[in-house]
Short mmCIF file of C-alpha atoms and ligand atoms in Angstrom, two decimals:
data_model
loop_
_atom_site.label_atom_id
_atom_site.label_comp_id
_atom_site.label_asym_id
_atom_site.label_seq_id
_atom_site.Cartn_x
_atom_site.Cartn_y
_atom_site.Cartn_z
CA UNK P 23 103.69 -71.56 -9.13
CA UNK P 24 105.76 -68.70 -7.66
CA UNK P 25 104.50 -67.78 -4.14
CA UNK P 26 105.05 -63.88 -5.59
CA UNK P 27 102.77 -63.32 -8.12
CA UNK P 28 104.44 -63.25 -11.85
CA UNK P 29 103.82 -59.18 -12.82
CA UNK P 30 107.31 -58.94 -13.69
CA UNK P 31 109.60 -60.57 -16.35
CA UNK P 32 112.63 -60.22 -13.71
CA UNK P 33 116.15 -60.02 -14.28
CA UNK P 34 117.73 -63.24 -13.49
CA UNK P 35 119.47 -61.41 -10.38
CA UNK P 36 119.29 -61.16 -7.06
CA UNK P 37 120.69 -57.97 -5.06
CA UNK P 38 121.02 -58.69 -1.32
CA UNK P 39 123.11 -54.83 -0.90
CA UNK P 40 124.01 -52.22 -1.90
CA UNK P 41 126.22 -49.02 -0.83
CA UNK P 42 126.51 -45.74 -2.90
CA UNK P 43 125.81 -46.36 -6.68
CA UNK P 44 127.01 -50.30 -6.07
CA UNK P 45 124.55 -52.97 -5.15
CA UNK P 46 125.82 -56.88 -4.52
CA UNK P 47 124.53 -60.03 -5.84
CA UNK P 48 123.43 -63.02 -3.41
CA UNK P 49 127.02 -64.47 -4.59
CA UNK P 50 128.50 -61.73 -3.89
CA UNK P 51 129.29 -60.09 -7.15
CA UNK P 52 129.21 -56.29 -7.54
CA UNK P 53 127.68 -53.96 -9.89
CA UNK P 54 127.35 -50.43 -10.71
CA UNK P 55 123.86 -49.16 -10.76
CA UNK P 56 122.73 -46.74 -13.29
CA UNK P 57 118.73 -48.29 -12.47
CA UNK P 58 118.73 -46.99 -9.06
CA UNK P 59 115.55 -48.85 -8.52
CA UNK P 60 113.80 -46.77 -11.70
CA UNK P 61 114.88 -43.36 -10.32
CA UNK P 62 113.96 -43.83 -6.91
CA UNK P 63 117.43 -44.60 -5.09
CA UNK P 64 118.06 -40.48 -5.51
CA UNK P 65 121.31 -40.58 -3.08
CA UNK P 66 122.30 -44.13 -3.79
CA UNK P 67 122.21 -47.01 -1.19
CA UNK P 68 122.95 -46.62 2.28
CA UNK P 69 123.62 -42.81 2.41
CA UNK P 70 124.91 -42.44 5.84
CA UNK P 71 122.26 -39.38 6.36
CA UNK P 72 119.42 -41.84 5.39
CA UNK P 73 120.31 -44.21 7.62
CA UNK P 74 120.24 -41.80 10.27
CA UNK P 75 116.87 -40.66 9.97
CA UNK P 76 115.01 -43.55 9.49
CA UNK P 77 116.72 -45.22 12.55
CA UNK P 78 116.00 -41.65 14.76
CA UNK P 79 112.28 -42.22 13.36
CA UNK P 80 111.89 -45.67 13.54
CA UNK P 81 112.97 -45.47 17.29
CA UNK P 82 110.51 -42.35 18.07
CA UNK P 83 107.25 -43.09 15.92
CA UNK P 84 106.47 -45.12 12.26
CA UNK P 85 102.91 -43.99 12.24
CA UNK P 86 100.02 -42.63 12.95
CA UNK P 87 97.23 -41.76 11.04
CA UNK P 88 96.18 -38.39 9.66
CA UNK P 89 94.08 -37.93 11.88
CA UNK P 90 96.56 -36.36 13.87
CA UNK P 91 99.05 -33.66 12.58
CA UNK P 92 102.16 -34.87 11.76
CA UNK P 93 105.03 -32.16 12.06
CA UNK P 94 107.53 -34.06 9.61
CA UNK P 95 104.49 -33.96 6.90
CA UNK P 96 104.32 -30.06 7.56
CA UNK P 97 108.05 -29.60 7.18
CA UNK P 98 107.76 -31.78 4.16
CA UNK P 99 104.53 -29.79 2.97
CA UNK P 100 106.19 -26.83 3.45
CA UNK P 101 109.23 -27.53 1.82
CA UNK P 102 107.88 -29.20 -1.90
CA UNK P 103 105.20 -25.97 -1.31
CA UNK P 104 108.37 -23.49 -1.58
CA UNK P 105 110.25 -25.48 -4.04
CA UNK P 106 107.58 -25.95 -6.44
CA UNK P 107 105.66 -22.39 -5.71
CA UNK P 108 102.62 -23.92 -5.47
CA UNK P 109 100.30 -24.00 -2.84
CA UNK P 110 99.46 -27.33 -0.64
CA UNK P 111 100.06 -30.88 -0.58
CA UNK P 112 98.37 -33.96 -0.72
CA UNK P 113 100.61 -37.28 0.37
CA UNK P 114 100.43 -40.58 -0.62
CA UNK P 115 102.28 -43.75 -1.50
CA UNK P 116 103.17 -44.23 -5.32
CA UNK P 117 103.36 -42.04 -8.68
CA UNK P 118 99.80 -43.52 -9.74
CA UNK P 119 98.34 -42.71 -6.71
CA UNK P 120 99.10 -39.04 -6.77
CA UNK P 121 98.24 -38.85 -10.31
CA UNK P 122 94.82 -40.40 -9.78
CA UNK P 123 94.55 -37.55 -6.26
CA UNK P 124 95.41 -35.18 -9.08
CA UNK P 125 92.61 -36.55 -11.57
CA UNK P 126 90.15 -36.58 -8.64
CA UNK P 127 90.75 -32.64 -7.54
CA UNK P 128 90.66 -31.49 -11.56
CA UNK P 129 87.52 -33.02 -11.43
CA UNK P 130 86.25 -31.55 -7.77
CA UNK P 131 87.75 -28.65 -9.10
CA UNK P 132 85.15 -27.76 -11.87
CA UNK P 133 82.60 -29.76 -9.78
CA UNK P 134 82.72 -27.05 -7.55
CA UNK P 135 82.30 -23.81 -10.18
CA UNK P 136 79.47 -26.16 -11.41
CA UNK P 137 81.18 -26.61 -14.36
CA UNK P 138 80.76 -30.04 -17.01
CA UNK P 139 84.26 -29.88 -17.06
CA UNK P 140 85.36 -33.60 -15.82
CA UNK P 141 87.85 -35.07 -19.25
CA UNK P 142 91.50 -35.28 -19.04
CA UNK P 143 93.77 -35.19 -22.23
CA UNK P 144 96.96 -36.88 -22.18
CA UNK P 145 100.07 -37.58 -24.28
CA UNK P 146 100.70 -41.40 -26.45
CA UNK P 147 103.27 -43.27 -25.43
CA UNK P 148 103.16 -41.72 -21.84
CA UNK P 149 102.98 -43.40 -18.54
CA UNK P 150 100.82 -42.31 -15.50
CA UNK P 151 100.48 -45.78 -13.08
CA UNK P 152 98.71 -48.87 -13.18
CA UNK P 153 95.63 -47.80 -11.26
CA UNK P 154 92.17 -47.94 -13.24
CA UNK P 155 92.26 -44.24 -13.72
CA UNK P 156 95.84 -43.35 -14.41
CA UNK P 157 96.22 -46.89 -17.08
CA UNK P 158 93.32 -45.38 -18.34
CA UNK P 159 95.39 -41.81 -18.68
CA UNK P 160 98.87 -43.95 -19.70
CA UNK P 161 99.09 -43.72 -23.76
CA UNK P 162 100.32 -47.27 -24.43
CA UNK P 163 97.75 -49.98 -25.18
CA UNK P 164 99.67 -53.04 -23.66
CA UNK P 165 98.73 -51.46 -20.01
CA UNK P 166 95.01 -51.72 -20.98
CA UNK P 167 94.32 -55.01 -21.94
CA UNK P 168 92.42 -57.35 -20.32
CA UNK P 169 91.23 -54.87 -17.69
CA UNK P 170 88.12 -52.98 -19.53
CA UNK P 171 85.53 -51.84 -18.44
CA UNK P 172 87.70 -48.91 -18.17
CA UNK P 173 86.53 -45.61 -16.65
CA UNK P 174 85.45 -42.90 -19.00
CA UNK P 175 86.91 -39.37 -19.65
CA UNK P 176 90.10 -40.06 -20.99
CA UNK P 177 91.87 -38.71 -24.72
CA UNK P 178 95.52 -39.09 -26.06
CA UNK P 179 96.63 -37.05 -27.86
CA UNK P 180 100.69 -36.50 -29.34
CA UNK P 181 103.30 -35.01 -27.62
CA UNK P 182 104.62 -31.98 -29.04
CA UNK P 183 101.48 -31.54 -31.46
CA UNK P 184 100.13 -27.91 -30.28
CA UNK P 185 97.74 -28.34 -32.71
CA UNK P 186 96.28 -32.10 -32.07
CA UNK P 187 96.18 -30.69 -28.34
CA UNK P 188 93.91 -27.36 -29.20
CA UNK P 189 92.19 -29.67 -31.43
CA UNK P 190 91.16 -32.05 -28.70
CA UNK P 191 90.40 -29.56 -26.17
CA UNK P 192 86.62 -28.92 -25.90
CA UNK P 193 83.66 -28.02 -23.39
CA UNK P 194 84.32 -31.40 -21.51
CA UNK P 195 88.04 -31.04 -21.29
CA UNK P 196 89.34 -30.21 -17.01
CA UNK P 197 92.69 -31.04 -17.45
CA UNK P 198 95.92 -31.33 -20.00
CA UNK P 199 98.08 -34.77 -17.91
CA UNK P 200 101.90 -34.64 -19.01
CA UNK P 201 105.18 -35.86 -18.62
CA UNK P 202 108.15 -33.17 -18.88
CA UNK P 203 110.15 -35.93 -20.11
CA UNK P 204 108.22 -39.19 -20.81
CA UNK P 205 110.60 -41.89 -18.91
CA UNK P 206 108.65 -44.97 -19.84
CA UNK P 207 107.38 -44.38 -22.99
CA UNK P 208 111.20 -43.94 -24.30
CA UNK P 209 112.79 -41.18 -22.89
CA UNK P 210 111.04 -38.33 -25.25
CA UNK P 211 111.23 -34.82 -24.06
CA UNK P 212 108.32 -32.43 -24.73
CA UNK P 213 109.32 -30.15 -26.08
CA UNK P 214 109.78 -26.15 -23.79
CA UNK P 215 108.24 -24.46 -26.17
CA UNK P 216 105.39 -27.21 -26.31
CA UNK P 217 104.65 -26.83 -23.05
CA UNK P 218 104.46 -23.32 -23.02
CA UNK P 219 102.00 -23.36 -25.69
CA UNK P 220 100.17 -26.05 -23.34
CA UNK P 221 100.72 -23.28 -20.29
CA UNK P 222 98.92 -20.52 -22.08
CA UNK P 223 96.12 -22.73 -24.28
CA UNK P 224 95.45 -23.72 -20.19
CA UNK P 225 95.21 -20.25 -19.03
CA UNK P 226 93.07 -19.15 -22.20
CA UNK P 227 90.62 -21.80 -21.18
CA UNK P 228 90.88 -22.04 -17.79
CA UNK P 229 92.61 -25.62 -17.84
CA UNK P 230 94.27 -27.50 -15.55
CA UNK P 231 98.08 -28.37 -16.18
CA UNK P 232 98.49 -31.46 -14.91
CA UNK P 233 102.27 -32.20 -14.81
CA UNK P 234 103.59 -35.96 -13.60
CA UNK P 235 107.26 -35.26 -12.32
CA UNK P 236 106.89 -38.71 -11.17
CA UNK P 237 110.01 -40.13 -12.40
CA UNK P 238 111.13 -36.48 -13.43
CA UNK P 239 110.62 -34.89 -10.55
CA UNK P 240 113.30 -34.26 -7.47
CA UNK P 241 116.49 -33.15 -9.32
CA UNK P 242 116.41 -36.04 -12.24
CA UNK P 243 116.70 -33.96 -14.53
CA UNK P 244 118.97 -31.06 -13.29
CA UNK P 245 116.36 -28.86 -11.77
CA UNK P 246 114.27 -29.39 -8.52
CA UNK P 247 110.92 -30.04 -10.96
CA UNK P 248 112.02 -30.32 -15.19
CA UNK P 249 108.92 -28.00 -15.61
CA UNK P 250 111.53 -25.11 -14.23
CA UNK P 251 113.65 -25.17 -17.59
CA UNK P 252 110.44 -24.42 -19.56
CA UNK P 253 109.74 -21.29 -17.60
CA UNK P 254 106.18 -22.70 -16.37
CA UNK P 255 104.73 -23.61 -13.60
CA UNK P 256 101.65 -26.56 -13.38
CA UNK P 257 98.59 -26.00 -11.75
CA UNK P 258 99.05 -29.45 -10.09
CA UNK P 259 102.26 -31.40 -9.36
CA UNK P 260 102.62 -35.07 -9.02
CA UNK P 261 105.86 -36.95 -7.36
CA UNK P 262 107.01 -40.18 -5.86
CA UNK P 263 109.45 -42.80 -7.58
CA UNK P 264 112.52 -40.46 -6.10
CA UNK P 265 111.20 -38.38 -3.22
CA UNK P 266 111.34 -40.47 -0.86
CA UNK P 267 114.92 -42.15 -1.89
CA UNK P 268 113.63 -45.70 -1.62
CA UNK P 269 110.92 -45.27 0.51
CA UNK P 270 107.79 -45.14 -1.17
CA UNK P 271 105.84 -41.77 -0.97
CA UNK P 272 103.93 -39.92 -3.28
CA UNK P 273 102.92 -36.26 -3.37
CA UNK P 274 99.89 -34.32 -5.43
CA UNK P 275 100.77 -30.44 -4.90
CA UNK P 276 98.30 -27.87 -6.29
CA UNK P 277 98.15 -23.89 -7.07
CA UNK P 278 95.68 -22.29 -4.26
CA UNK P 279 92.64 -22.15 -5.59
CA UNK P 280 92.47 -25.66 -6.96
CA UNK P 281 93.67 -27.40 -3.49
CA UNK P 282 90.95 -25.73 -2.25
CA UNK P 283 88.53 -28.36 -3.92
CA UNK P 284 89.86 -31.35 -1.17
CA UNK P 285 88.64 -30.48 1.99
CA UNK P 286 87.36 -32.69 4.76
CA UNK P 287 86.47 -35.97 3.80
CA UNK P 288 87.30 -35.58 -0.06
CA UNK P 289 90.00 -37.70 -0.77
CA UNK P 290 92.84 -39.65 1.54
CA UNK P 291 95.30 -42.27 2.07
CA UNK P 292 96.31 -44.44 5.63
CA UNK P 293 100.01 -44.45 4.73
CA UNK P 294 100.26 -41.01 2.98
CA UNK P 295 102.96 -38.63 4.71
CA UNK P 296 103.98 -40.76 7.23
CA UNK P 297 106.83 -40.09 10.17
CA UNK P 298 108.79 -42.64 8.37
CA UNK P 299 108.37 -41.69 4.59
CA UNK P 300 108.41 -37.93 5.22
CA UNK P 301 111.51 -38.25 7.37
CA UNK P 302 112.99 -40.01 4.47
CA UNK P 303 111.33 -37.36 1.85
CA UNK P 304 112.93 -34.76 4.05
CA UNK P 305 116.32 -36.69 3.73
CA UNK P 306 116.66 -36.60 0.31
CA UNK P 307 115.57 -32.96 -0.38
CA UNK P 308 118.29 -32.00 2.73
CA UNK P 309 121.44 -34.03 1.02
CA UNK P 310 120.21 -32.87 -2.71
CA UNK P 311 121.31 -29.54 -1.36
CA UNK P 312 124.20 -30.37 1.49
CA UNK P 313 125.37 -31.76 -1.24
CA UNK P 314 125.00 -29.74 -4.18
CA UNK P 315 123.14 -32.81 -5.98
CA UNK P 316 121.41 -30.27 -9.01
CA UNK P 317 124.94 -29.68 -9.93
CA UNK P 318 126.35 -32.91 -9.78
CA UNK P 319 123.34 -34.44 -11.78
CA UNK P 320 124.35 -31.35 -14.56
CA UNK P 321 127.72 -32.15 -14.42
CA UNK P 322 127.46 -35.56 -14.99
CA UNK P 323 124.59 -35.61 -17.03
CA UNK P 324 126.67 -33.64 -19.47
CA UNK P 325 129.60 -36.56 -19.01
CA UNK P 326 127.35 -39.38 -19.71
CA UNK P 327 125.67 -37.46 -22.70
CA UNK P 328 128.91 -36.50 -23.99
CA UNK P 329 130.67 -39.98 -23.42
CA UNK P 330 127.40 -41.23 -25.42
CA UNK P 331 127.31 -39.09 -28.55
CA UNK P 332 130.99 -40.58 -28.80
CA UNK P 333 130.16 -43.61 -28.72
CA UNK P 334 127.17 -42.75 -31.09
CA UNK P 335 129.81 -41.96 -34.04
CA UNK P 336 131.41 -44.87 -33.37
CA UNK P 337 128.57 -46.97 -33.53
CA UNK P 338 126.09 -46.81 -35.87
CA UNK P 339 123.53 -49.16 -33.84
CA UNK P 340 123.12 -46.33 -31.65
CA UNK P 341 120.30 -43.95 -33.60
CA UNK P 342 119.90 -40.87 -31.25
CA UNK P 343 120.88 -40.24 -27.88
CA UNK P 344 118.83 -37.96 -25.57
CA UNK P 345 117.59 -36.88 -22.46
CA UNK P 346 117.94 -34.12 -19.52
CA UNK P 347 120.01 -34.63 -16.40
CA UNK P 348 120.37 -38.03 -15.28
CA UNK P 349 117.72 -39.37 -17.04
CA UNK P 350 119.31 -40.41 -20.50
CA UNK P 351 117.82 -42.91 -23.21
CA UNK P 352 119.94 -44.39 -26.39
CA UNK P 353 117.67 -45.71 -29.13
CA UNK P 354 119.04 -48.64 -30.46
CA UNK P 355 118.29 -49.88 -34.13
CA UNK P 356 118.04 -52.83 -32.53
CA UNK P 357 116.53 -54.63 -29.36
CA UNK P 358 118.02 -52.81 -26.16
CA UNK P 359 117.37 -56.49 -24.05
CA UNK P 360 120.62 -58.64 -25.23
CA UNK P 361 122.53 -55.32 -24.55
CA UNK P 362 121.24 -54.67 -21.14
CA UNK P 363 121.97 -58.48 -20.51
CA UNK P 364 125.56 -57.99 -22.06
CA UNK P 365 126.06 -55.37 -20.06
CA UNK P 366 124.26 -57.20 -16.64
CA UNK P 367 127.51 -59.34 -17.19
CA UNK P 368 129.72 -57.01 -17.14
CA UNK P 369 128.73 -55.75 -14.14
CA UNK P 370 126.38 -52.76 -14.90
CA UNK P 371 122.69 -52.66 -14.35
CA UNK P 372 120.91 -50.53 -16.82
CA UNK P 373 117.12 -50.28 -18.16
CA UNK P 374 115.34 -50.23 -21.14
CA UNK P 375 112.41 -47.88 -21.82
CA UNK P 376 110.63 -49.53 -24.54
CA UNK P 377 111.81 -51.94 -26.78
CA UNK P 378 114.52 -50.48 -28.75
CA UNK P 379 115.81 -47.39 -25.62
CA UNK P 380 118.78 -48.34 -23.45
CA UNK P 381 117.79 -46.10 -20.10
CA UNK P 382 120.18 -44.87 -17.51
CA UNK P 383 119.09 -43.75 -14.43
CA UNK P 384 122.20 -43.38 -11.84
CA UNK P 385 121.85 -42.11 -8.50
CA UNK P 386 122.35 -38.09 -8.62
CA UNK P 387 125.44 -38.54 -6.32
CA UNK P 388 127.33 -40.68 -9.05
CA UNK P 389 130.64 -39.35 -9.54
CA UNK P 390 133.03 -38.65 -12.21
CA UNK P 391 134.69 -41.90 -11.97
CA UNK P 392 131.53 -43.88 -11.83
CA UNK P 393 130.16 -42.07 -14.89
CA UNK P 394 133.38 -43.28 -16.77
CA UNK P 395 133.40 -46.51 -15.45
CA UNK P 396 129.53 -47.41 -17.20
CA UNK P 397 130.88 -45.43 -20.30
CA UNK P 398 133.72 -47.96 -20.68
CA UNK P 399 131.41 -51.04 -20.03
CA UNK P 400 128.59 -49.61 -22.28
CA UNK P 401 131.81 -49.33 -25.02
CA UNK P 402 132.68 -52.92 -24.33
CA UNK P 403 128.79 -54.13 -24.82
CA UNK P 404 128.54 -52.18 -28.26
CA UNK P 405 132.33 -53.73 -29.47
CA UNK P 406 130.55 -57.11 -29.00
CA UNK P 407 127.51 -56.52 -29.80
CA UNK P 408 128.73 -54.88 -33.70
C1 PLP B 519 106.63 -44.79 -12.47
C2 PLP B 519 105.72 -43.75 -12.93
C3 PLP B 519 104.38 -43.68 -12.48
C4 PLP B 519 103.78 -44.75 -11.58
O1 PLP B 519 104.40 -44.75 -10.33
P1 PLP B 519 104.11 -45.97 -9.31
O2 PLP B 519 104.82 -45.54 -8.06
O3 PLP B 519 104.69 -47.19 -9.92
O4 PLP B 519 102.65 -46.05 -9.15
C5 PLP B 519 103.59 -42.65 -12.91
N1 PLP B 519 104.07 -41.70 -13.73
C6 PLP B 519 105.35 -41.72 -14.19
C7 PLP B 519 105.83 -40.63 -15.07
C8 PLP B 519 106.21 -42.75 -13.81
O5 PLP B 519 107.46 -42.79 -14.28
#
């Protein structure tokens, strides 16, 4: 038996390095990589800037507890807090860990107007973690099994389905949990309009909007947070996979009143907001805008997507092609897995999200030549694979 325990079915690949949107093979064979770690490598490998920090922090202080106030956590605090317009910030280590901080303050939330308000409604075919609560929340069965007795006050629901949703909703209901795009469950956008309709059947009720921006979240998809392009705003915000550019962090950020519900002794993490993960968090949000990265990730997005929709009338294995930013699914007819191998071979590293969805993921710094690189490679994988 493997001394690391066998959760993943693993590429048969080993990457030793990487620099930019390029990562190396233990034999030393390069590839381009549009997985960038499942949207967490925001600025690539080895961004010079990164580098930086983490040695300046590593050589003045890795940790040490909040119990103490920690002035890169602030800065951090302060920053996703302007960015986001919302109110305070909770930090932690992963995406399910701020969505189960966000479960627990919905909850707290109505606790405190001693309200009966505790269920959460969330979307099929979504992803929230692999925690109790947030499998529990996740809308795909194959997370689930095996692992009951799981915890109650949890409903799915379909995405885009106004009326399913207000259907649903009743005197239990805290909190409406979704994805602006879902990532995992295939790359399906809800819909602006949707969640508009979910902003204002919230306010009628006095709901929380729960909105995971986990994979979303930190300029994927061409804005800071994809909820800006619907003209909302959530009542809680959850973050991690690229906020801290490879360093793991989470982040649960709430409107004012509803933070209010964690004080003292109500919820917390050892880890969460770190000197080391904030100074990377920090990182990333500086170089997104040094750098112009909401731009770039337009820009290119609009490449790729283009480049793909070619390729779509070309090849009629490719059903739909879709997506926001840099976060941009192909469904195949077919299985996606001997084309992502086909494609492994050729030297480009790209993901599936479900079955049948080719995913790419690049790092928002990719450039025009990189984008056209993968499009010739993903041209060659579909010519064979006809
Ligand atoms: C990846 C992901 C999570 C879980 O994040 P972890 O860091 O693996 O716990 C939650 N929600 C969404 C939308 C994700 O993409």
């Amino acid at each position: 038996m493997n001394a690391v325990m066998n959760t993943y079915a693993r590429f048969p690949l080993t990457l030793v390095r990487g620099q930019g949107a390029r990562v190396w093979d233990d034999a030393g064979n390069c590839y381009l990589d549009f997985i960038s770690g499942i949207a967490v490598d925001t600025l690539g490998h080895a961004h010079p800037k990164m580098t930086e920090a983490l040695s300046a922090q590593a050589a003045t202080m890795l940790h040490c507890s909040n119990l103490f106030h920690i002035p890169k956590q602030q800065q951090l605090a302060e920053k996703l807090t302007s960015l986001s317009g919302l109110a305070s910030a909770f930090f932690c280590n992963s995406g399910a860990e701020a969505n189960e901080a966000a479960i627990k303050l919905a909850r707290k939330y109505f606790y405190d107007q001693e309200s009966g308000r505790r269920t959460v409604i969330s979307a099929t075919k979504s992803f929230h973690g692999r925690l109790l609560s947030t499998l529990t929340a996740t809308g795909q069965d194959k997370v689930k099994i095996g692992f009951d007795p799981l915890p109650p006050g949890f409903i799915h629901v379909p995405l885009n389905d106004l009326s399913a949703l207000e259907g649903a909703v009743n005197q239990q209901t805290a909190a409406i949990l979704l994805e602006p795009l879902q990532g995992e469950g295939g790359v399906n956008i809800a819909d602006p309009a949707y969640l508009r309709g979910v902003r204002s059947l919230c306010d009628d009720l006095g709901l929380l909007l729960i909105l995971d921006e986990v994979q979303t979240g930190i300029g994927r998809c061409g804005t800071m947070f994809a909820f800006e392009a619907a003209g909302i705003r959530p009542d809680i915000l959850t973050l991690a996979k690229g906020l801290g550019g490879g360093v793991p962090i989470g982040a649960m950020l709430a409107g004012e009143h509803v933070a209010a519900s964690f004080g003292p002794g109500t919820h917390g993490s050892t880890f969460g907001g770190n000197p080391l993960s904030c100074s990377a968090a920090l990182t990333v949000l500086d170089v997104i805008e040094e750098e112009s990265l909401l731009e770039n990730v337009n820009k290119r997005g609009e490449q790729l997507m283009k480049g793909l929709k070619a390729m779509q009338s070309r090849f009629p294995m490719i059903q739909e092609v879709r997506g926001k930013g840099l976060l941009i699914g192909a469904e195949l007819s077919g299985e996606a897995a001997p084309l992502i191998a086909d494609a492994r071979a050729r030297g480009l590293l790209v993901l599936s999200a479900g079955p049948n969805v080719v995913r790419l993921l690049p790092p928002l710094n990719i450039t025009e030549e990189e984008i056209d690189e993968a499009l010739v490679t993903l041209t060659a994988v579909m010519e064979n694979a006809k």
